[in-house]
Amino acid sequence: MPLASPQHELTASEQLEALLGEPWPFPGRPPRHNVSNWRVSDNWPDEVPVTDAEIAVFEAWFGDFFDERFGPV
């Protein structure tokens, strides 16, 4: 009696191929984006609030850099 071949777990590419019905990765180069049509908008307020805790984190991590760059306060 022949032995059944062991089932293997499908790789991510094999799962995508089964879902999409075509091979993954897709053959060929990815499409180029036409950035001339892109629009950048800014809806942030003029002043962005910063908490004391956020300032403390920046001082703890980047204090030496800021002191070298801008001098001690």
CSV table of C-alpha atoms in Angstrom, one decimal, residues 4-59:
chain,number,residue,atom,x,y,z
A,4,ALA,CA,0.3,9.2,1.5
A,5,SER,CA,2.6,12.2,0.9
A,6,PRO,CA,2.8,14.4,4.0
A,7,GLN,CA,0.8,17.7,3.8
A,8,HIS,CA,3.0,20.8,4.1
A,9,GLU,CA,1.9,24.1,5.3
A,10,LEU,CA,1.4,26.6,2.5
A,11,THR,CA,3.9,29.5,2.3
A,12,ALA,CA,2.6,33.0,2.3
A,13,SER,CA,3.2,33.2,-1.5
A,14,GLU,CA,1.3,30.0,-2.0
A,15,GLN,CA,-1.6,31.3,0.1
A,16,LEU,CA,-1.7,34.5,-1.9
A,17,GLU,CA,-1.6,32.5,-5.2
A,18,ALA,CA,-4.6,30.4,-4.0
A,19,LEU,CA,-6.5,33.5,-2.9
A,20,LEU,CA,-5.8,35.6,-6.0
A,21,GLY,CA,-5.8,32.9,-8.6
A,22,GLU,CA,-2.5,34.0,-10.1
A,23,PRO,CA,1.1,33.6,-9.2
A,24,TRP,CA,2.6,35.8,-6.5
A,25,PRO,CA,4.8,37.9,-6.8
A,26,PHE,CA,3.2,39.3,-9.9
A,27,PRO,CA,5.6,39.0,-12.9
A,28,GLY,CA,7.1,42.2,-14.2
A,29,ARG,CA,8.0,45.6,-12.7
A,30,PRO,CA,5.7,47.3,-10.3
A,31,PRO,CA,3.7,50.3,-11.8
A,32,ARG,CA,5.3,53.7,-11.5
A,33,HIS,CA,3.5,56.3,-9.5
A,34,ASN,CA,2.7,59.6,-11.3
A,35,VAL,CA,3.6,62.0,-8.5
A,36,SER,CA,2.7,65.0,-10.5
A,37,ASN,CA,-0.9,64.4,-9.6
A,38,TRP,CA,-0.2,64.1,-5.9
A,39,ARG,CA,-1.4,66.9,-3.6
A,40,VAL,CA,0.0,67.6,-0.2
A,41,SER,CA,-2.3,69.3,2.4
A,42,ASP,CA,-1.6,70.5,5.9
A,43,ASN,CA,-4.4,70.7,8.3
A,44,TRP,CA,-2.3,70.9,11.5
A,45,PRO,CA,-2.8,73.9,13.7
A,46,ASP,CA,-0.2,76.7,13.7
A,47,GLU,CA,0.9,75.7,17.2
A,48,VAL,CA,1.0,72.0,18.1
A,49,PRO,CA,0.6,71.4,21.8
A,50,VAL,CA,3.5,69.4,23.5
A,51,THR,CA,3.2,68.0,27.0
A,52,ASP,CA,5.9,68.2,29.7
A,53,ALA,CA,6.3,64.4,29.4
A,54,GLU,CA,7.1,64.6,25.7
A,55,ILE,CA,9.7,67.3,26.4
A,56,ALA,CA,11.3,65.1,29.1
A,57,VAL,CA,11.6,62.2,26.7
A,58,PHE,CA,13.3,64.4,24.1
A,59,GLU,CA,15.7,65.8,26.7
